[in-house]
Short mmCIF file of C-alpha atoms in Angstrom, two decimals:
data_model
loop_
_atom_site.label_atom_id
_atom_site.label_comp_id
_atom_site.label_asym_id
_atom_site.label_seq_id
_atom_site.Cartn_x
_atom_site.Cartn_y
_atom_site.Cartn_z
CA LYS A 255 -18.32 1.19 7.39
CA ALA A 256 -15.27 1.08 9.66
CA GLY A 257 -11.87 1.02 8.31
CA VAL A 258 -8.82 -0.81 8.92
CA THR A 259 -7.94 -0.26 12.60
CA GLN A 260 -4.54 -0.40 14.03
CA THR A 261 -3.38 -0.29 17.85
CA PRO A 262 -1.36 1.18 19.19
CA ARG A 263 -0.89 4.22 17.02
CA TYR A 264 2.26 5.18 18.81
CA LEU A 265 4.61 3.54 20.87
CA ILE A 266 8.42 3.45 22.01
CA LYS A 267 10.51 0.60 23.00
CA THR A 268 13.79 -0.34 23.79
CA ARG A 269 16.44 -2.31 22.03
CA GLY A 270 15.95 -6.26 22.80
CA GLN A 271 12.31 -5.79 23.74
CA GLN A 272 9.66 -7.33 21.83
CA VAL A 273 6.39 -5.53 20.34
CA THR A 274 3.10 -6.41 19.35
CA LEU A 275 1.05 -4.71 16.94
CA SER A 276 -2.66 -5.19 16.32
CA CYS A 277 -4.95 -4.92 13.23
CA SER A 278 -8.77 -5.33 12.68
CA PRO A 279 -9.58 -5.58 9.26
CA ILE A 280 -12.76 -4.40 7.43
CA SER A 281 -15.68 -6.27 8.41
CA GLY A 282 -16.04 -9.41 5.60
CA HIS A 283 -12.45 -8.93 4.73
CA ARG A 284 -10.31 -12.08 5.36
CA SER A 285 -7.18 -11.24 3.71
CA VAL A 286 -4.67 -9.24 6.16
CA SER A 287 -1.33 -8.11 5.07
CA TRP A 288 1.48 -6.09 6.81
CA TYR A 289 4.10 -3.64 5.57
CA GLN A 290 6.74 -1.65 7.08
CA GLN A 291 7.68 1.80 5.93
CA THR A 292 10.91 3.41 6.76
CA PRO A 293 12.56 6.91 5.11
CA GLY A 294 15.28 4.72 3.54
CA GLN A 295 13.50 1.43 2.33
CA GLY A 296 9.89 2.73 1.55
CA LEU A 297 7.05 0.67 1.65
CA GLN A 298 7.98 -3.00 1.96
CA PHE A 299 5.71 -5.91 2.11
CA LEU A 300 6.10 -7.99 5.36
CA PHE A 301 3.48 -10.90 5.06
CA GLU A 302 0.00 -11.93 4.26
CA TYR A 303 -2.91 -13.80 6.08
CA PHE A 304 -5.75 -15.42 4.65
CA SER A 305 -8.27 -17.47 6.82
CA GLU A 306 -5.41 -17.70 9.56
CA THR A 307 -2.85 -18.76 7.13
CA GLN A 308 0.16 -17.11 5.88
CA ARG A 309 0.18 -17.20 2.48
CA ASN A 310 3.23 -15.07 1.42
CA LYS A 311 6.29 -13.59 3.13
CA GLY A 312 8.55 -10.72 2.06
CA ASN A 313 12.16 -10.56 2.89
CA PHE A 314 12.31 -10.16 6.30
CA PRO A 315 14.32 -11.78 9.39
CA GLY A 316 12.36 -14.41 11.53
CA ARG A 317 12.13 -12.08 14.17
CA PHE A 318 9.14 -10.67 12.22
CA SER A 319 6.06 -12.80 12.73
CA GLY A 320 2.39 -12.46 12.70
CA ARG A 321 -0.65 -14.60 12.91
CA GLN A 322 -4.27 -14.09 12.13
CA PHE A 323 -7.33 -15.21 14.37
CA SER A 324 -10.50 -16.73 13.29
CA ASN A 325 -12.39 -13.08 13.16
CA SER A 326 -9.82 -12.08 10.83
CA ARG A 327 -7.99 -9.86 13.32
CA SER A 328 -4.46 -10.05 13.10
CA GLU A 329 -1.27 -9.24 15.12
CA MET A 330 2.26 -8.96 14.20
CA ASN A 331 5.29 -9.52 16.54
CA VAL A 332 8.72 -8.02 16.44
CA SER A 333 11.20 -9.84 18.68
CA THR A 334 14.76 -8.79 19.85
CA LEU A 335 13.99 -5.15 18.50
CA GLU A 336 16.74 -3.16 16.93
CA LEU A 337 17.19 0.42 16.26
CA GLY A 338 16.33 -0.02 12.54
CA ASP A 339 13.09 -1.49 13.37
CA SER A 340 11.83 1.95 14.02
CA ALA A 341 9.35 2.41 11.26
CA LEU A 342 5.66 2.78 10.48
CA TYR A 343 4.07 -0.33 10.16
CA LEU A 344 0.96 -0.59 8.26
CA CYS A 345 -2.06 -3.45 8.17
CA ALA A 346 -4.15 -3.76 4.91
CA SER A 347 -6.83 -5.61 4.10
CA SER A 348 -8.96 -7.15 1.21
CA LEU A 349 -11.48 -9.65 0.39
CA GLY A 350 -9.69 -12.13 -0.71
CA GLY A 351 -6.29 -11.02 -1.75
CA GLU A 352 -6.89 -11.32 -5.54
CA ALA A 353 -5.10 -8.76 -7.80
CA GLY A 354 -8.14 -7.37 -8.81
CA ASN A 355 -9.51 -6.65 -5.10
CA THR A 356 -8.64 -3.31 -3.70
CA ILE A 357 -6.58 -3.05 -0.54
CA TYR A 358 -7.41 -0.87 1.98
CA PHE A 359 -4.73 0.44 4.68
CA GLY A 360 -4.76 1.51 8.37
CA GLU A 361 -3.31 4.62 9.27
CA GLY A 362 -0.29 2.65 10.81
CA SER A 363 1.59 2.30 13.92
CA TRP A 364 4.42 3.97 14.62
CA LEU A 365 7.29 2.45 16.27
CA THR A 366 10.29 3.97 17.74
CA VAL A 367 12.98 1.77 19.27
CA VAL A 368 15.65 3.44 21.25
CA ASP B 49 6.08 -8.43 -10.03
CA ALA B 50 6.83 -6.27 -13.00
CA LYS B 51 8.34 -2.97 -12.57
CA THR B 52 6.93 0.52 -13.09
CA THR B 53 8.93 3.83 -13.42
CA GLN B 54 7.56 6.95 -12.58
CA PRO B 55 8.83 10.61 -12.29
CA ASN B 56 10.23 11.45 -8.90
CA SER B 57 8.08 14.64 -8.42
CA MET B 58 5.61 16.76 -10.27
CA GLU B 59 4.04 20.03 -9.60
CA SER B 60 0.84 21.36 -10.60
CA ASN B 61 -1.59 24.29 -9.85
CA GLU B 62 -4.86 24.15 -7.99
CA GLU B 63 -7.58 23.64 -9.96
CA GLU B 64 -5.82 22.28 -13.08
CA PRO B 65 -5.64 18.61 -14.47
CA VAL B 66 -2.89 16.57 -13.43
CA HIS B 67 -1.20 13.84 -15.50
CA LEU B 68 0.78 11.50 -13.55
CA PRO B 69 2.79 9.13 -16.15
CA CYS B 70 3.74 5.36 -15.33
CA ASN B 71 5.75 3.37 -17.66
CA HIS B 72 5.45 -0.46 -17.11
CA SER B 73 7.26 -1.90 -20.20
CA THR B 74 7.52 -5.55 -18.94
CA ILE B 75 3.71 -5.67 -17.83
CA SER B 76 2.27 -9.18 -18.43
CA GLY B 77 -1.32 -10.24 -19.89
CA THR B 78 -2.33 -10.86 -16.24
CA ASP B 79 -1.02 -7.75 -14.34
CA TYR B 80 -3.74 -5.21 -12.79
CA ILE B 81 -2.49 -1.91 -12.82
CA HIS B 82 -3.12 -0.27 -9.49
CA TRP B 83 -2.74 3.46 -8.20
CA TYR B 84 -2.36 4.42 -4.56
CA ARG B 85 -1.46 7.56 -2.98
CA GLN B 86 -0.13 8.41 0.39
CA LEU B 87 -0.78 11.66 2.21
CA PRO B 88 1.63 13.03 4.99
CA SER B 89 1.52 10.78 7.98
CA GLN B 90 -1.34 8.56 6.79
CA GLY B 91 -1.39 4.91 5.32
CA PRO B 92 -1.74 4.36 1.42
CA GLU B 93 -5.25 5.09 -0.05
CA TYR B 94 -6.65 3.25 -3.00
CA VAL B 95 -7.02 5.38 -5.98
CA ILE B 96 -8.09 3.29 -8.93
CA HIS B 97 -7.17 0.27 -10.99
CA GLY B 98 -7.56 -1.32 -14.24
CA LEU B 99 -6.60 -4.40 -16.71
CA THR B 100 -7.00 -3.07 -20.04
CA SER B 101 -9.78 -0.57 -20.59
CA ASN B 102 -9.77 3.00 -19.10
CA VAL B 103 -11.34 3.45 -15.82
CA ASN B 104 -13.06 6.33 -14.16
CA ASN B 105 -14.27 6.83 -10.59
CA ARG B 106 -15.01 9.66 -8.24
CA MET B 107 -11.38 10.20 -7.60
CA ALA B 108 -9.54 9.94 -10.96
CA SER B 109 -9.35 8.43 -14.59
CA LEU B 110 -6.77 5.90 -15.51
CA ALA B 111 -6.02 5.83 -19.10
CA ILE B 112 -4.12 2.81 -20.39
CA ALA B 113 -2.05 2.52 -23.31
CA GLU B 114 -3.16 0.39 -26.33
CA ASP B 115 -0.16 -1.85 -25.71
CA ARG B 116 -0.32 -1.60 -22.00
CA LYS B 117 3.20 -0.81 -21.55
CA SER B 118 2.08 2.59 -19.96
CA SER B 119 -0.62 4.14 -17.95
CA THR B 120 -1.38 7.77 -16.92
CA LEU B 121 -3.38 8.79 -13.69
CA ILE B 122 -5.47 11.74 -14.29
CA LEU B 123 -6.88 14.06 -11.64
CA HIS B 124 -9.27 16.49 -13.36
CA ARG B 125 -9.20 19.16 -11.11
CA ALA B 126 -6.26 18.79 -8.43
CA THR B 127 -6.96 20.53 -5.09
CA LEU B 128 -4.47 21.19 -2.16
CA ARG B 129 -5.67 18.00 -0.56
CA ASP B 130 -4.36 15.78 -3.54
CA ALA B 131 -0.79 16.71 -2.41
CA ALA B 132 0.71 13.45 -1.76
CA VAL B 133 2.99 10.58 -3.05
CA TYR B 134 1.64 8.52 -5.94
CA TYR B 135 2.56 4.93 -6.48
CA CYS B 136 1.53 2.87 -9.61
CA ILE B 137 1.68 -0.75 -8.85
CA LEU B 138 1.35 -3.68 -11.13
CA ARG B 139 -0.52 -6.66 -9.40
CA ASP B 140 -0.43 -10.36 -10.88
CA TRP B 141 -3.71 -11.80 -10.88
CA GLY B 142 -2.36 -15.08 -12.27
CA LYS B 143 -0.39 -15.25 -8.83
CA SER B 144 -3.36 -14.80 -6.74
CA GLY B 145 -6.01 -16.43 -5.33
CA GLY B 146 -4.00 -19.14 -3.87
CA GLY B 147 -1.01 -16.87 -2.58
CA ALA B 148 -1.52 -13.46 -2.95
CA ASP B 149 1.69 -11.48 -3.24
CA GLY B 150 1.94 -8.20 -1.44
CA LEU B 151 2.24 -4.82 -3.13
CA THR B 152 5.57 -3.86 -4.44
CA PHE B 153 5.88 -0.10 -3.91
CA GLY B 154 8.67 2.09 -5.77
CA LYS B 155 9.53 5.38 -5.01
CA GLY B 156 6.31 6.72 -6.43
CA THR B 157 5.50 10.42 -7.73
CA HIS B 158 5.63 13.18 -5.10
CA LEU B 159 2.80 15.37 -6.23
CA ILE B 160 3.21 19.14 -5.50
CA ILE B 161 0.06 21.47 -5.71
CA GLN B 162 0.65 25.12 -6.10
CA PRO B 163 -2.16 27.37 -4.83
#
């Protein structure tokens, strides 16, 4: 069974640009969530989608957005990139987001903003 | 989500058991206890979770105190591959279903395994 797949794995962007990251969840999983990991702030929750609807959102500015498609695949977008957006962006999927369900993480997309 | 407290780091020898503690004194009756670990340069990996009873799986065991205010992740025979940051996380099933919260990661415990 294929795991959570994230693309691209590594990318470098310039300040002010925008970036789109993609995530393919495990087959059958309808909940997809996104996290940002930085050395200073650790792992922080960005948002969660279920059946194409954003159900929950972390404490991030509006420059961070996402969407989920009918096949459960998800994308997240960061506009007007800042140096502080350099981070590992992790996608995770689960069956339905319930607290007892296991959440599976992808290997992440490493974003460097220069 | 209720908070958890873990030691910053722990050290153990290869092939010995490891007991990783987690305090969660403000846990509610609807909080699941989840453990994840993160190996260097990888995404977090699910280890185990439980609600009230002790749990075992192929990776580890989870011992939950009777009052649920603390728990211990037990690696029965540590290997070098178990060197990672281990996160103890509470997840409230009472909030889920119609609006699942994300996982709230703390600093975790950095487990060092000596050969």
